[in-house]
Short mmCIF file of C-alpha atoms in Angstrom, two decimals:
data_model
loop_
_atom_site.label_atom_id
_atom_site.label_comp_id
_atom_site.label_asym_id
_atom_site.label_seq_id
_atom_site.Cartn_x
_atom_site.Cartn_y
_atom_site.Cartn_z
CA UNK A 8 102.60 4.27 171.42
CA UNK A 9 102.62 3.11 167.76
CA UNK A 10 103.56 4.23 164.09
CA UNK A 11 100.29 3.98 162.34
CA UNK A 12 98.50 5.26 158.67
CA UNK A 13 96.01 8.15 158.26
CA UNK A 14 93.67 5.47 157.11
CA UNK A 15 93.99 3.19 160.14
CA UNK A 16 93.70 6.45 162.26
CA UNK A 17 90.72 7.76 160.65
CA UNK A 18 88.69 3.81 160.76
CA UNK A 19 88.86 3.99 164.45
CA UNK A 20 86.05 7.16 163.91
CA UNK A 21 84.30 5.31 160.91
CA UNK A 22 86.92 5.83 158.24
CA UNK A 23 87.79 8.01 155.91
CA UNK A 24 84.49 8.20 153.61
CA UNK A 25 81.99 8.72 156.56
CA UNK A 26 83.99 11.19 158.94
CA UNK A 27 83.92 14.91 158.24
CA UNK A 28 87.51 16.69 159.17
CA UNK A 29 87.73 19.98 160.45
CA UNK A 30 90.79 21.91 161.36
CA UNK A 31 91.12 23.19 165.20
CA UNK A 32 93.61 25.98 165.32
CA UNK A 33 96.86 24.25 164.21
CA UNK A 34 95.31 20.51 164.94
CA UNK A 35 93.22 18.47 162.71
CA UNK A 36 89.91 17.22 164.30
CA UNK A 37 88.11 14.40 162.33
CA UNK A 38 84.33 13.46 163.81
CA UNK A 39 83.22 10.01 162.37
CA UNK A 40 79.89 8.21 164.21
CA UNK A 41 82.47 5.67 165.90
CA UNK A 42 84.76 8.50 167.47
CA UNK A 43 87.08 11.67 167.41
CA UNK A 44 90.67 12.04 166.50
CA UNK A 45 92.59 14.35 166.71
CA UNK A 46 95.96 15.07 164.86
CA UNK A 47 98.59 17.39 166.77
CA UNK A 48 101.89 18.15 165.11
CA UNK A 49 105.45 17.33 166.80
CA UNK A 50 106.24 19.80 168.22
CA UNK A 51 106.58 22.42 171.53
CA UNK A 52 105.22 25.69 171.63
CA UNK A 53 102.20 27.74 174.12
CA UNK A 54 100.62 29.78 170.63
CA UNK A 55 99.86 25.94 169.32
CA UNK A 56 98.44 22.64 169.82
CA UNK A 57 100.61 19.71 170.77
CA UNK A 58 101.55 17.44 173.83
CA UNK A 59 102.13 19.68 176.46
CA UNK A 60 103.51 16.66 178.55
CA UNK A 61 103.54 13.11 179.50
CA UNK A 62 99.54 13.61 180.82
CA UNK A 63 98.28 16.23 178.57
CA UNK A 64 97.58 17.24 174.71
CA UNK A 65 96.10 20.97 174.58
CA UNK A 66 94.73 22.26 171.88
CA UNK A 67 94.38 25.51 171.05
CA UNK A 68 91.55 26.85 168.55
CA UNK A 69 88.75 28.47 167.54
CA UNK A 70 87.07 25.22 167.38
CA UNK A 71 84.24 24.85 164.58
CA UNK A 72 80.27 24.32 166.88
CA UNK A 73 80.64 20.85 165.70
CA UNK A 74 83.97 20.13 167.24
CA UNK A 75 82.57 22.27 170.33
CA UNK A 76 80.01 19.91 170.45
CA UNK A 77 81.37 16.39 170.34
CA UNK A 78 84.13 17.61 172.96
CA UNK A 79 82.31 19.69 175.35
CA UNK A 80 78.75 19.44 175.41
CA UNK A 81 77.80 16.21 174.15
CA UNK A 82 79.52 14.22 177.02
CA UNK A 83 77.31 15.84 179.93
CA UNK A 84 74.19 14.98 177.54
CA UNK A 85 75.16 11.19 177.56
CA UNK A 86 73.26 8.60 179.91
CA UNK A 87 75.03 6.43 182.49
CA UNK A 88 73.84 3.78 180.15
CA UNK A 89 75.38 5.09 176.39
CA UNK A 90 78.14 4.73 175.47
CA UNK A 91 80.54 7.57 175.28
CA UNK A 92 82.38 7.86 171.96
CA UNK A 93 85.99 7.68 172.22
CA UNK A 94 88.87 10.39 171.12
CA UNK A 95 91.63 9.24 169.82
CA UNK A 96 94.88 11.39 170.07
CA UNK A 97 98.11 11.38 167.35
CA UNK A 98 100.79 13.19 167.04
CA UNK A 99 102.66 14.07 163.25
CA UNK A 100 106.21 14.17 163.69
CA UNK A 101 109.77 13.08 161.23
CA UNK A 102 108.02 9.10 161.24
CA UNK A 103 104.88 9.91 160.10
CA UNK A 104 101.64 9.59 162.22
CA UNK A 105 102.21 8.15 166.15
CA UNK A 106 99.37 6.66 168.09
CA UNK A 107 98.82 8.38 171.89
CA UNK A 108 95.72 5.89 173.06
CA UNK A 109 92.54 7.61 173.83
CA UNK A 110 92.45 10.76 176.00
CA UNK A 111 89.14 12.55 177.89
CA UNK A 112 88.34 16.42 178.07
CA UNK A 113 90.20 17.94 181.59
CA UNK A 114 89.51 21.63 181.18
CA UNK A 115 87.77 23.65 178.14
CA UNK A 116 87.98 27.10 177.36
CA UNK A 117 84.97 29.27 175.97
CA UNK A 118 83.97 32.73 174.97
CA UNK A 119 80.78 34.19 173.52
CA UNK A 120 80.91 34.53 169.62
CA UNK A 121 80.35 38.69 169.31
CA UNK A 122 76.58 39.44 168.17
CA UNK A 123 75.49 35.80 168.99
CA UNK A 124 74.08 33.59 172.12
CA UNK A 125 76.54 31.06 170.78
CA UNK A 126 79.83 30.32 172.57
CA UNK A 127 83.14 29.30 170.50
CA UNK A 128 85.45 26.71 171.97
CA UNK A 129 89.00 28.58 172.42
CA UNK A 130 91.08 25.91 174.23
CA UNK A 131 90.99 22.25 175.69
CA UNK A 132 93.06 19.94 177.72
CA UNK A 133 92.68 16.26 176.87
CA UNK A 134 94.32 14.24 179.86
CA UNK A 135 95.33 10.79 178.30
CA UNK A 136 94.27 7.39 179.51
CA UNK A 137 97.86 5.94 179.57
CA UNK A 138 100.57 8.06 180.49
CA UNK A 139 103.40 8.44 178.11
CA UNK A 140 107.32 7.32 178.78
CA UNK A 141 109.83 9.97 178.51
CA UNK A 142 111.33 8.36 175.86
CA UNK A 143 108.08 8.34 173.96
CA UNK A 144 107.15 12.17 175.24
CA UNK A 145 110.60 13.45 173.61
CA UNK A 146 109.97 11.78 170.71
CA UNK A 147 106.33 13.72 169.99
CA UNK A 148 107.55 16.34 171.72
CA UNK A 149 111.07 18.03 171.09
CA UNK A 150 112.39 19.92 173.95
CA UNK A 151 112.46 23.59 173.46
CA UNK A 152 116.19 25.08 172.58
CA UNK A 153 117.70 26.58 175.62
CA UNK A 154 116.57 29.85 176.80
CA UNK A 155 118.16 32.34 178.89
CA UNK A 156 116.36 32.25 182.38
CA UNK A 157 116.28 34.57 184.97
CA UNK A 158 119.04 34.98 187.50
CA UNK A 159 119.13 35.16 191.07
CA UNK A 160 121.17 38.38 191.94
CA UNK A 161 117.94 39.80 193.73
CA UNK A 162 118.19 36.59 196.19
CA UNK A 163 121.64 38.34 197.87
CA UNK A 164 119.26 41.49 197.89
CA UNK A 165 116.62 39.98 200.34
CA UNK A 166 117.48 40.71 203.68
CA UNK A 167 119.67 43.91 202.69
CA UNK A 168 117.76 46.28 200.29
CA UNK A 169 114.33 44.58 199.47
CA UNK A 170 113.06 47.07 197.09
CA UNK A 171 115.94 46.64 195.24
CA UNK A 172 115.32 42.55 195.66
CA UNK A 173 111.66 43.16 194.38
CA UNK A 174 112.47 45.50 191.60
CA UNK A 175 115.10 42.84 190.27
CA UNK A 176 112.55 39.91 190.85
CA UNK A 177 110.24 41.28 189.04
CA UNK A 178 111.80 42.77 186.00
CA UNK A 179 113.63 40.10 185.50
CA UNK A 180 110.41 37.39 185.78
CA UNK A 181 108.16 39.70 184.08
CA UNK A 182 108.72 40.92 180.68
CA UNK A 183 107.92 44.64 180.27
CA UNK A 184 104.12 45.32 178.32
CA UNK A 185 102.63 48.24 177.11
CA UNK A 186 99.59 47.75 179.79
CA UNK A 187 98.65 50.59 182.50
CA UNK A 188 96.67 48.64 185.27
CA UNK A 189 95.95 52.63 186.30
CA UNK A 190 96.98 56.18 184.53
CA UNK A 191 99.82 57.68 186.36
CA UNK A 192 97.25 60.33 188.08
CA UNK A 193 95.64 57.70 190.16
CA UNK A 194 99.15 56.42 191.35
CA UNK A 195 100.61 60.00 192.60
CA UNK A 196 97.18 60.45 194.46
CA UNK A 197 98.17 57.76 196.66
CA UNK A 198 100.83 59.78 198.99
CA UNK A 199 99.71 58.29 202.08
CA UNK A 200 100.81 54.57 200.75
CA UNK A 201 103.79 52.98 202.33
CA UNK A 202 107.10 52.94 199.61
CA UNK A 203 106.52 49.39 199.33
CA UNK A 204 103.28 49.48 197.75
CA UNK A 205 103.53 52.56 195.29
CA UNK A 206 107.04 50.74 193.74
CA UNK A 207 104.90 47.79 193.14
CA UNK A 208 102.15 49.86 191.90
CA UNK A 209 104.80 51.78 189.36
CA UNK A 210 106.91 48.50 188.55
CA UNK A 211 102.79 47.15 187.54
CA UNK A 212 102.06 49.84 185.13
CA UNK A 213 104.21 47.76 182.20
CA UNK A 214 104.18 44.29 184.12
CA UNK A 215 100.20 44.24 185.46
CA UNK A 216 100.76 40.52 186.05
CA UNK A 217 102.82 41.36 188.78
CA UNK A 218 99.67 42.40 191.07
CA UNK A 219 98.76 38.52 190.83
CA UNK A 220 97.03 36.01 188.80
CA UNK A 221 95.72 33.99 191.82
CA UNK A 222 95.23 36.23 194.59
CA UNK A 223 95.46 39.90 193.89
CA UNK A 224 96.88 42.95 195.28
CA UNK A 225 94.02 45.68 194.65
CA UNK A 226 94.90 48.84 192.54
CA UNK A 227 94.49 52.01 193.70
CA UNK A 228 90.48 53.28 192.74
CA UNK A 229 89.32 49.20 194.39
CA UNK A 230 91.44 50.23 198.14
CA UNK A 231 88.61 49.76 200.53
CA UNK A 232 88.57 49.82 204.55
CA UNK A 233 87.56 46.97 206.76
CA UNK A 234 83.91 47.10 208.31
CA UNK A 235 85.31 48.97 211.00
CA UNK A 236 87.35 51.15 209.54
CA UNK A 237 90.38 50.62 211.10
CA UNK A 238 91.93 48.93 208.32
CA UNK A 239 93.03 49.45 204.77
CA UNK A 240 92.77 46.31 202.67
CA UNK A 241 95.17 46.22 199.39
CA UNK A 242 95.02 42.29 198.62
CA UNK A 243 92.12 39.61 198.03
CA UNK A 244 92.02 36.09 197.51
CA UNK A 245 90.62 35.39 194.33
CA UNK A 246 87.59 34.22 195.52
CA UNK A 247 87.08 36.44 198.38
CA UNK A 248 88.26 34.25 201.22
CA UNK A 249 90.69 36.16 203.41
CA UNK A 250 92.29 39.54 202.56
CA UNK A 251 95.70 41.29 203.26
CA UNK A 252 95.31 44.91 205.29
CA UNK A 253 97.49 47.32 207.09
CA UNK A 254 96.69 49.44 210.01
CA UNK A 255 94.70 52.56 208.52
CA UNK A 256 96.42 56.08 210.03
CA UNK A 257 96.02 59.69 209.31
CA UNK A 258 99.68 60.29 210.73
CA UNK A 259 101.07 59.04 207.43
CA UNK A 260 101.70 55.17 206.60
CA UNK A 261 104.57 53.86 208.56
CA UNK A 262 107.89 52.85 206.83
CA UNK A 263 107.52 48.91 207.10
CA UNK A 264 104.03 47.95 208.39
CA UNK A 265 102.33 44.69 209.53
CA UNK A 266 100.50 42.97 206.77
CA UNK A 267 97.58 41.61 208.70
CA UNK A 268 95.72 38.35 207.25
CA UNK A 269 91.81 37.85 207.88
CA UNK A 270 89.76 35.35 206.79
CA UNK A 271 86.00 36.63 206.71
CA UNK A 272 84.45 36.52 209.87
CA UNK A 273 88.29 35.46 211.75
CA UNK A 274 90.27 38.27 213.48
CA UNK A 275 93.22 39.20 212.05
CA UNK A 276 96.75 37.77 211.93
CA UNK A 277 99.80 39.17 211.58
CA UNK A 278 102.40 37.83 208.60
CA UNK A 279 105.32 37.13 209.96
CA UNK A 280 107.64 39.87 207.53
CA UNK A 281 106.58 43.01 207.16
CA UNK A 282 105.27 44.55 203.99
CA UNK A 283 109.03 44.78 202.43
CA UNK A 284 109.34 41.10 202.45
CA UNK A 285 105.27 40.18 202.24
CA UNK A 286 105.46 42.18 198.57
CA UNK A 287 108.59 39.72 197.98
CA UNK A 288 106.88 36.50 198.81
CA UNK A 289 103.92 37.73 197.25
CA UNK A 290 105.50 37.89 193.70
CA UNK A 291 107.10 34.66 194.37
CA UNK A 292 103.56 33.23 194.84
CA UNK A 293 102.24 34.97 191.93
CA UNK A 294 105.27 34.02 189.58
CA UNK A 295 105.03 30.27 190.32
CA UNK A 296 101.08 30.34 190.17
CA UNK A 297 101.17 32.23 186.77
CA UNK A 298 103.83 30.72 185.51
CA UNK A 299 103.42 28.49 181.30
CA UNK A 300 105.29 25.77 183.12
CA UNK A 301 104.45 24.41 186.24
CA UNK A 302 104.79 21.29 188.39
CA UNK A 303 103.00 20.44 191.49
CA UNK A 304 102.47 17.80 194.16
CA UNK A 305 99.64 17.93 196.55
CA UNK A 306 100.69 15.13 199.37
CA UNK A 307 103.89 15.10 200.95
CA UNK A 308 105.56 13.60 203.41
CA UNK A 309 108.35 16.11 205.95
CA UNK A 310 111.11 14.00 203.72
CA UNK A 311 109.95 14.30 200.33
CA UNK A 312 109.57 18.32 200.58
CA UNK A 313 113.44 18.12 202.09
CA UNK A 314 114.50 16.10 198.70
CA UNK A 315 112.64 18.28 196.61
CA UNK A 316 114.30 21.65 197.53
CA UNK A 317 117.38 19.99 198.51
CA UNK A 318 119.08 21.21 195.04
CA UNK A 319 117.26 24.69 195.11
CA UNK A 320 118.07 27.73 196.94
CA UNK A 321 115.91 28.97 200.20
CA UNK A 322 114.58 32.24 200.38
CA UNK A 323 115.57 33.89 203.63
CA UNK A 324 112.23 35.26 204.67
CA UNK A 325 109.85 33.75 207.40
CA UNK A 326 106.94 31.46 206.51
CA UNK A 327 104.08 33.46 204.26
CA UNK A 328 100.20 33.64 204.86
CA UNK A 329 99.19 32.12 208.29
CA UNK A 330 96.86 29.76 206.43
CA UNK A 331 99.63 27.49 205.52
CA UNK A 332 102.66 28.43 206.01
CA UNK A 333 104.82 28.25 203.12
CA UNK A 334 108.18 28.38 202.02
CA UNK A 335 110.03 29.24 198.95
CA UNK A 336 112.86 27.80 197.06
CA UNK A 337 114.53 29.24 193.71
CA UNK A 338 116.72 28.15 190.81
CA UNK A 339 117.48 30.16 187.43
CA UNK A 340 114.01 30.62 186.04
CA UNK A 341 112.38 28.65 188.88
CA UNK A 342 109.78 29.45 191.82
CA UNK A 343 108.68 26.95 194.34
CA UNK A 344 105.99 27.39 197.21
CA UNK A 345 106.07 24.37 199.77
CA UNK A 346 103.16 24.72 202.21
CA UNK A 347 102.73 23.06 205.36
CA UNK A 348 98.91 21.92 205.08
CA UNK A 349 98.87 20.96 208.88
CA UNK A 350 97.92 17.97 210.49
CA UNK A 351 98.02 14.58 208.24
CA UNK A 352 97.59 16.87 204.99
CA UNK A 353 101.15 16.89 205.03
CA UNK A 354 102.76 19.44 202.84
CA UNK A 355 101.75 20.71 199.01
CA UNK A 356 104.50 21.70 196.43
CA UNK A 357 104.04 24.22 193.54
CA UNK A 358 106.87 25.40 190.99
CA UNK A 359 106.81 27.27 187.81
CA UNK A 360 109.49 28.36 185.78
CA UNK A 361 110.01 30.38 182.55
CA UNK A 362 110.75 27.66 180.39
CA UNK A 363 110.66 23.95 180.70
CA UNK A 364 114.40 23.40 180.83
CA UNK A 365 114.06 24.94 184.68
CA UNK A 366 111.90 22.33 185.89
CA UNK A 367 114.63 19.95 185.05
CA UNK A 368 116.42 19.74 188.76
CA UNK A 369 112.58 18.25 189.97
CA UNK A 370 112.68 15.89 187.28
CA UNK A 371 113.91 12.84 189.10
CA UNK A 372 113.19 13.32 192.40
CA UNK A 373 111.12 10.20 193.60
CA UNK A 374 107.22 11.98 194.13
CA UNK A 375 104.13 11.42 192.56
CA UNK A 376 102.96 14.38 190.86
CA UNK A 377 99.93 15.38 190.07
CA UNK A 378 100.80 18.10 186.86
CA UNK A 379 104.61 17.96 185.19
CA UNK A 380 105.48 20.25 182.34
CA UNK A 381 109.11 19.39 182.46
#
C-alpha cells in the first residue's frame, strides 16, 4: 500500500485526458480503455463508500449504466481468452491518495430504474487481491468512536423469566421503527397463540426485523397447517427447506409447547427447549445473521470453537435446530452461533455485533476467517 498522485492513479486506466470520471454515490469512479479506479474516502460509515475491512471496499451508489456496465456486466461478456480490465482501488485520507492494489466484484446490488427495463447498480463489494495489514486498514480506515452497546441483563433472565429475557434482548438489539409487520386487528385475532408468540408478534410491530432476516417466523395472515393438518407452522427457512410447527389443538395452545423441526419430506423433530427458549435462540440467530458487522469462520476444529468463546459468555439453553446443533455465546453488543456441522465438517462460527468495537475480543484469536468486520 503506497502514497501515490491523481495522475499516476488515473494512467493506470489510460490517464487523465482519455478516461471519463463519474461519481458513484460518495466514491469517484474513473473508466479509461486500460482500467477502472475507483477513489473511496478515509473513512467508516454503512450510508457511504469506503473500506469496510481488511478484504473488502463497498461502495454504495446509484451507479451511472456506464459504471454498471464495466463492473457488472461486462465481466460475464468477456472470453476465457480476453483480457479482463483491471480495477484499481484508492483510498483519500489526511496523506493524500493511498494505493489498495487491484480488487474484483464479490457481490452487486440492483434494482429496476421506475418506468424503464433498465436496472441501476445500488451497491457492490470489491474483494481485494492482497489483503491489507491492520496497520495499513486503520490508516484508510479510522475506527468508529465508541458506542454504547447493548448489555447483558436479559442473560440472568434466561432460565428464570424468559419473556422478560426476550423482551430485554430484543429492545435492547433492535432499535424501535415506526413499521407494523401487521395492524393491531390481525394480532388480537390470534387468541389461540401460545404467550410466547403474540409478545414476539407485539414486540415486532416497531422492531419487524425481529421476525428474522434469514429464516423467518411467519406473521399472522401467512400461519398455515402441515399437509395433514395436525400442525401449525409459524417459521420457514428462507428458502423453504425445513419449517418450525407446534402441535395444532382446539383445546387452546398449551403454555410452553414443543417447537417441532421438519425438513420437507423428513418427520419431525423436536427442539430441544420449548417455545420460551426456541423464541430466545431464535433472535439470537437472527441478531447475529442481520447484524452491519459480522465475522465468521466456516471450518473448525473442537479446540478452536473452545478459544473462540473462551472470553464470551454461554447462553444457558440447550443446542438449537436439530440440523446442526448450535450454540450461542454473548458479549456487550455481540452474538455468536457455533454449530456443530457433524462428521469431518467440523464446526462453523458466526458473530455480529452492533458496532465494530464488539468484535474486538475475536480479533486475535488464532483462526482463519473467511469475513472480518472488526
Amino acid at each position: 500500500m503506497s502514497l501515490v498522485t491523481d495522475e499516476w492513479a488515473y494512467a493506470l486506466c489510460g490517464g487523465m485526458a482519455s478516461t471519463k470520471r463519474f461519481t458513484f454515490g460518495s466514491a469517484t469512479a474513473v473508466m479509461g480503455d486500460a482500467g477502472t479506479l475507483i477513489i473511496v474516502e478515509a473513512g467508516d460509515a454503512l450510508d457511504r463508500s469506503c473500506v469496510w475491512n481488511a478484504d473488502e471496499v463497498r461502495l454504495l451508489g446509484p451507479a451511472p449504466t456506464p459504471i454498471r456496465k464495466r463492473l457488472v456486466e461486462e465481466p460475464w461478456e468477456w472470453g476465457a481468452e480476453d483480457t479482463k480490465l483491471p480495477v484499481h482501488l484508492t483510498v483519500r485520507n489526511s496523506e493524500g491518495l493511498v494505493y489498495l492494489g487491484t480488487g474484483s466484484v464479490t457481490r452487486a446490488g440492483t434494482v429496476l430504474s421506475p418506468g424503464s427495463d433498465e436496472h441501476v447498480l445500488t451497491d457492490c463489494v470489491l474483494r481485494l487481491a492482497s489483503p491489507l495489514t491492520r496497520t495499513d486498514l486503520e490508516r484508510v480506515r479510522p475506527l468508529l468512536p465508541p458506542a454504547d452497546l447493548p448489555n447483558l441483563e436479559w442473560l440472568g433472565e434466561v432460565n428464570g423469566d424468559r419473556s422478560s429475557a426476550l423482551e430485554q434482548f430484543i429492545t435492547g438489539w433492535h432499535p424501535a421503527a415506526s413499521e407494523t409487520v401487521e395492524p393491531p386487528s390481525a394480532q388480537a385475532a390470534a387468541p389461540n397463540l401460545p404467550a410466547g408468540l403474540r409478545q414476539l408478534y407485539r414486540l415486532a410491530r416497531h422492531r419487524p426485523r425481529c421476525l428474522g432476516v434469514q429464516n423467518r417466523i411467519l406473521t399472522v395472515a401467512k400461519h398455515q397447517t402441515d399437509p395433514k393438518g395436525e400442525m401449525l407452522v409459524f417459521g420457514e427457512e428462507n428458502q423453504g427447506g425445513f419449517y418450525w410447527s407446534l402441535l395444532w389443538t382446539l383445546d387452546g395452545p398449551e403454555a410452553d409447547p414443543t417447537v417441532w423441526f421438519r425438513e420437507y419430506g423428513e418427520p419431525p423433530i423436536a427442539e430441544q427447549e420449548p417455545l420460551s427458549g426456541f423464541l430466545i435462540q431464535f433472535s439470537l440467530f437472527e441478531a447475529a445473521m442481520g447484524a452491519d458487522y459480522v465475522a465468521l469462520s466456516c471450518q473448525l476444529t473442537a479446540q478452536q470453537a473452545d478459544r473462540l468463546t473462551e472470553r464470551l459468555l454461554p447462553v444457558p439453553l440447550r443446542p438449537f435446530w436439530p440440523g446442526a446443533p448450535t450454540r450461542f455465546y454473548v458479549a456487550p453488543g455481540l452474538v455468536l452461533h457455533v454449530s456443530d456441522e457433524g462428521g469431518d465438517n467440523g464446526f462453523s462460527a458466526w458473530a455480529g455485533a452492533t458496532h465494530r468495537s464488539a468484535l474486538t475480543p475475536l480479533a486475535d484469536v488464532p483462526i482463519e476467517w473467511d469475513q472480518f468486520d472488526g
